[in-house]
Coordinates of C-alpha atoms in Angstrom, one line a residue:
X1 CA 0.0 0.0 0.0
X2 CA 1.2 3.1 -1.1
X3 CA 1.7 6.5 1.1
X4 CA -1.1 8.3 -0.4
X5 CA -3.7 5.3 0.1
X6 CA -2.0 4.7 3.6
X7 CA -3.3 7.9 4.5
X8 CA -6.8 7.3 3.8
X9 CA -6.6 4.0 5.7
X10 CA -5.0 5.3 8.5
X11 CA -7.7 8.3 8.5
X12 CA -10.2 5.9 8.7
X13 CA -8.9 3.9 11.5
X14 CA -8.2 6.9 13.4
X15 CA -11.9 8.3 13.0
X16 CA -12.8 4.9 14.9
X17 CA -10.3 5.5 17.6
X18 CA -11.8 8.8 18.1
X19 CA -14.9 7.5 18.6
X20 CA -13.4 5.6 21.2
X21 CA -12.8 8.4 23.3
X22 CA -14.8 8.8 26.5
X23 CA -16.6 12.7 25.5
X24 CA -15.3 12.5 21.5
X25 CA -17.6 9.9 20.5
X26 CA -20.8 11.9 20.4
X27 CA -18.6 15.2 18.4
X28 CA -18.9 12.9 15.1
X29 CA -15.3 14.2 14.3
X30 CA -13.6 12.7 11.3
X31 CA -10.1 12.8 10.9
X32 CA -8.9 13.2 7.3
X33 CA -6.1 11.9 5.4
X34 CA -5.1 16.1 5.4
X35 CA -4.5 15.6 9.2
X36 CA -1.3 13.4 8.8
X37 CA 1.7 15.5 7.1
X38 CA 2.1 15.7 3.5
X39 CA -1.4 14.2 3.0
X40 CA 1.3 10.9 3.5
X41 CA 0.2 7.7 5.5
X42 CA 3.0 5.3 6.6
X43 CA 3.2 2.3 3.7
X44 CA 1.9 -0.7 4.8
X45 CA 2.0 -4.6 3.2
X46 CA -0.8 -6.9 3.5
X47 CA 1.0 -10.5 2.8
X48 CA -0.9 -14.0 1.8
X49 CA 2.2 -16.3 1.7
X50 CA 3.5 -20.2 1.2
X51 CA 6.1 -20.5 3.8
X52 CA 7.8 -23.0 1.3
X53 CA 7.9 -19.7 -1.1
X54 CA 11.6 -18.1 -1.1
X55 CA 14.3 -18.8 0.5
X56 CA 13.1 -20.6 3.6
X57 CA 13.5 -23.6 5.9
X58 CA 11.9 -26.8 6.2
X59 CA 11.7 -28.0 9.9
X60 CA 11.4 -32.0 10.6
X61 CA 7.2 -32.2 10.7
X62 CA 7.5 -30.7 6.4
X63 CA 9.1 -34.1 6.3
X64 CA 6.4 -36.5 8.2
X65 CA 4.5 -36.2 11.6
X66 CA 7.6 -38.6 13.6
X67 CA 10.9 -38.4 13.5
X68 CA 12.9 -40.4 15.3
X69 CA 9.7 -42.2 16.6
X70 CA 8.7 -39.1 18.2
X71 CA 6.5 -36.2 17.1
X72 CA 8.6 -34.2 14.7
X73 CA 9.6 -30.5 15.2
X74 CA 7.8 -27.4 13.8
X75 CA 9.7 -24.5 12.5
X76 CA 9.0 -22.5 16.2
X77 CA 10.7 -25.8 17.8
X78 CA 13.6 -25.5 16.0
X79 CA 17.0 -25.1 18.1
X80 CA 18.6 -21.3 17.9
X81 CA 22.2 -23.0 17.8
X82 CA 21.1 -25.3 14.6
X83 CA 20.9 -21.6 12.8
X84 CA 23.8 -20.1 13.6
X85 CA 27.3 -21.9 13.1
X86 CA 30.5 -21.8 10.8
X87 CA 29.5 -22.3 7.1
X88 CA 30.7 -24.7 4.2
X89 CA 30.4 -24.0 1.0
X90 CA 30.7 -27.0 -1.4
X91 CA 30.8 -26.5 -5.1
X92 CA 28.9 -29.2 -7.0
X93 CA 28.0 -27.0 -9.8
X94 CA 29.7 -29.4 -12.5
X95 CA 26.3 -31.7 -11.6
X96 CA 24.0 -31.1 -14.3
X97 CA 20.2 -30.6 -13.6
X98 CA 18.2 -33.3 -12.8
X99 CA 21.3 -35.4 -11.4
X100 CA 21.5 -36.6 -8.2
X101 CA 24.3 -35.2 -6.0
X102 CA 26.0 -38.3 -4.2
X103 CA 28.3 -38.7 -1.0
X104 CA 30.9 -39.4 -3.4
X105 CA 30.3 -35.5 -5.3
X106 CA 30.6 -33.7 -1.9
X107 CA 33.6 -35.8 -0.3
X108 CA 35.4 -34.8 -3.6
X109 CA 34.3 -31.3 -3.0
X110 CA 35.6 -31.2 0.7
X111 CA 38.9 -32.6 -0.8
X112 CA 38.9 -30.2 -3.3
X113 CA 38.7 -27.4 -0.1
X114 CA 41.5 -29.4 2.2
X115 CA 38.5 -29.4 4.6
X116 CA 36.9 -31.7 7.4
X117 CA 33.5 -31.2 8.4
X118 CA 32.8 -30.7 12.2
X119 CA 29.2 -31.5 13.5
X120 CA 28.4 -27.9 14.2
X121 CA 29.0 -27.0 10.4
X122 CA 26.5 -25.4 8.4
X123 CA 26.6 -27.0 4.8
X124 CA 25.9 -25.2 1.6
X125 CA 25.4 -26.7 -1.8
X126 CA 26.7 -24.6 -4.7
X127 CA 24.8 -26.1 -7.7
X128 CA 24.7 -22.3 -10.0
X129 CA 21.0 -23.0 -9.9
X130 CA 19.9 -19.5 -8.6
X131 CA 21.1 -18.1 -11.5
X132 CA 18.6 -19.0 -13.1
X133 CA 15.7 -17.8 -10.6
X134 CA 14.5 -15.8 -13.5
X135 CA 14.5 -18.0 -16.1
X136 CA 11.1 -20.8 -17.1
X137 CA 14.0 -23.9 -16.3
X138 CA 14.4 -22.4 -12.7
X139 CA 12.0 -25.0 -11.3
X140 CA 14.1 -27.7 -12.8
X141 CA 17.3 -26.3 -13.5
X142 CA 19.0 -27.7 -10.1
X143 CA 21.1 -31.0 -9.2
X144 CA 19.3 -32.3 -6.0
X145 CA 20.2 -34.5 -3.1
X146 CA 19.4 -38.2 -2.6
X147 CA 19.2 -40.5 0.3
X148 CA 22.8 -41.9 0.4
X149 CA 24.4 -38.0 0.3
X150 CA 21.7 -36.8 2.9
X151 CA 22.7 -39.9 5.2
X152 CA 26.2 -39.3 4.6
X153 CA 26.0 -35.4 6.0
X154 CA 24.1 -36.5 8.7
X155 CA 26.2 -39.3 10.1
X156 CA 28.8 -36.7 10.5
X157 CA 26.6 -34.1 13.0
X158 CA 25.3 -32.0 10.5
X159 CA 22.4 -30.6 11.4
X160 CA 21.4 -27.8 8.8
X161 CA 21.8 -28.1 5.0
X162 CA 21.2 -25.2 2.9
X163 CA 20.8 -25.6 -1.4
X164 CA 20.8 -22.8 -4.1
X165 CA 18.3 -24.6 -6.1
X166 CA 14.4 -24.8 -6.2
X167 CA 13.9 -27.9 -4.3
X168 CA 16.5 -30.2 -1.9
X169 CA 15.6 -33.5 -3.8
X170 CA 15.9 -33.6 -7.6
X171 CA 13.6 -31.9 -10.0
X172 CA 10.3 -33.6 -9.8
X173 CA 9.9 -34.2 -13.1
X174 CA 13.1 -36.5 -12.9
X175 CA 11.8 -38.0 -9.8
X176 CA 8.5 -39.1 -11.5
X177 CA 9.8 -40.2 -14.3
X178 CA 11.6 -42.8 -12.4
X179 CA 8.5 -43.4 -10.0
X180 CA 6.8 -44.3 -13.4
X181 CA 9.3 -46.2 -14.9
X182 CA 10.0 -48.6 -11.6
X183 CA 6.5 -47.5 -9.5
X184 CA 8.7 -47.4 -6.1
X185 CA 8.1 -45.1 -3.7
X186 CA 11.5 -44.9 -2.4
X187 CA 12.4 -42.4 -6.1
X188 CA 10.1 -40.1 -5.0
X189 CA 11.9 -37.1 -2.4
X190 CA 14.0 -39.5 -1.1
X191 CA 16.3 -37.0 0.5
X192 CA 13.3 -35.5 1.7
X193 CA 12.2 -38.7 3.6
X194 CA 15.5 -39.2 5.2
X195 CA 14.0 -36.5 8.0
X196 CA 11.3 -39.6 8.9
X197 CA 14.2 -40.7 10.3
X198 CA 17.0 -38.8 11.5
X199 CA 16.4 -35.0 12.9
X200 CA 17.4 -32.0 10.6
X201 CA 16.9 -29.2 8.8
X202 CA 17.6 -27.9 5.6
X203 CA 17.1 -24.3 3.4
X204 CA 15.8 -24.4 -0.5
X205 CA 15.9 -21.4 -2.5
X206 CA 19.2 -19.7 -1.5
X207 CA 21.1 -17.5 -3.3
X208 CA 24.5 -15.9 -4.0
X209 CA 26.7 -18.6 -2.8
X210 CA 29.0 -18.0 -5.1
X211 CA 29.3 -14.3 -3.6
X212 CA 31.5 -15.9 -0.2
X213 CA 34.8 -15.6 -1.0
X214 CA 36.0 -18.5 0.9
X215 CA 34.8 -22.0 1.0
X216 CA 35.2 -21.9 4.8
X217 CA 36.2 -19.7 7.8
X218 CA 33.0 -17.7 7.9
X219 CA 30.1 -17.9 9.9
X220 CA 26.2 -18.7 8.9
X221 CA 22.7 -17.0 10.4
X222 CA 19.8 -18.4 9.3
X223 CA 17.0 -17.8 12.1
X224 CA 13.6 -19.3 10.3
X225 CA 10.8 -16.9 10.3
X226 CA 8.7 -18.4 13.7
X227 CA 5.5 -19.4 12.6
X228 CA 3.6 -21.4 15.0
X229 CA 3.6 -25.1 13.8
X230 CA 5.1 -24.3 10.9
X231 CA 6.2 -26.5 8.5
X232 CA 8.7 -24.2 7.9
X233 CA 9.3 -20.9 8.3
X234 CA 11.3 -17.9 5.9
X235 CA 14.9 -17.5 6.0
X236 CA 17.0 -14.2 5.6
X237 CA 20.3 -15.9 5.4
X238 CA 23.3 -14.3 5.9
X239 CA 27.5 -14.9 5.7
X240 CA 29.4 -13.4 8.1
X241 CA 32.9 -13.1 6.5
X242 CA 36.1 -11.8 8.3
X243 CA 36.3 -8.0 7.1
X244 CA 33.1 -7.9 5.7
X245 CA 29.7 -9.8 5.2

């Protein structure tokens, strides 16, 4: 909503105030969008949102309703000190889209770095997608994460894994094209499902990875928006490099 249209609004709520007031009610006063300097109101957004729109984060109940055999965490539930931690950036962007980015891809990638991963490591996945946010192919245009790479992070502590593409699991037109082909259930989000059964978290839809200039040795914040029982909630996300951010 615009300033001039604020004004009006905010006139009109003000009248009812006004009203409101013990002695004013019975004046009929209306206060005018003239009242407020400039004839200006204060610009104002009414939102009706997905919280799986943007860059965001799913929390364990987007995945199923148990994790671990118990109930699974909403996106208010999440731990603070999952969100905030030293950052990895891995480069998979030789993966073309629709492939499947394995355990094999990222410990080549962490070689490639001269890097170990510690359990409070926040890992990013560098597949170029983003780039083409703008683009008709943006929906499709990433590598995604399977079961075995998922599995392979987790085992190691990781907790939060962020992606620059649309989804975390492959395009879903490759994924039903194999569901067709072989009618398993196990080809359809299978990264995805891995949060049935061990607790974490990751981001879809960031951005800009390519923008840290240095694989590692820079910190991550990435508080969800908290949305009560959320599914998941949006993220700003946010590198803090040494010098700079």
């Amino acid at each position: 909503m615009d300033h001039q249209r604020a004004a009006h609004e905010l006139a009109a709520i003000c009248t009812t105030l006004v009203r409101q007031i013990p002695g004013a009610a019975s004046s009929g006063q209306l206060i005018e969008a003239s009242a407020f300097q400039d004839s200006l109101g204060l610009a104002n957004e009414e939102l009706h949102l997905d919280s799986h729109a943007g860059t965001h984060m799913d929390a364990p109940w987007h995945f199923g309703p148990l994790c671990e055999s118990k109930p699974s965490k909403t996106i208010d539930q999440i731990p603070l000190e999952w969100c905030w931690g030293p950052g990895v950036v891995l480069d998979v962007r030789h993966k073309k889209s629709g492939e499947e980015i394995t355990s094999r891809d990222l410990s080549q990638a962490l070689d490639r770095i001269e890097y170990r991963l510690n359990p409070s490591d926040i890992v990013l996945l560098m597949t170029g997608a983003d780039k083409r946010f703008c683009e008709k192919d943006y929906f499709s245009a990433h590598a995604g994460m399977g079961r075995d790479a998922t599995l392979w992070l987790l085992d190691q502590g990781i907790k939060m894994i962020g992606i620059d593409g649309w989804g975390f699991d492959r395009p879903a037109g490759v994924m039903l094209t194999d569901y067709l082909q072989t009618r398993d259930s196990a080809a359809l989000l299978p990264a995805h499902m891995v949060g049935r059964e061990r607790e974490y978290c990751h981001m879809e839809k960031m951005a800009n990875l390519d923008k840290i200039p240095v694989p590692y040795g820079f910190w991550v914040c990435c508080f969800p928006v908290k949305i009560e029982r959320g599914s998941a909630g949006w993220v700003r996300a946010v590198a803090l490099v040494e010098g700079g951010a």
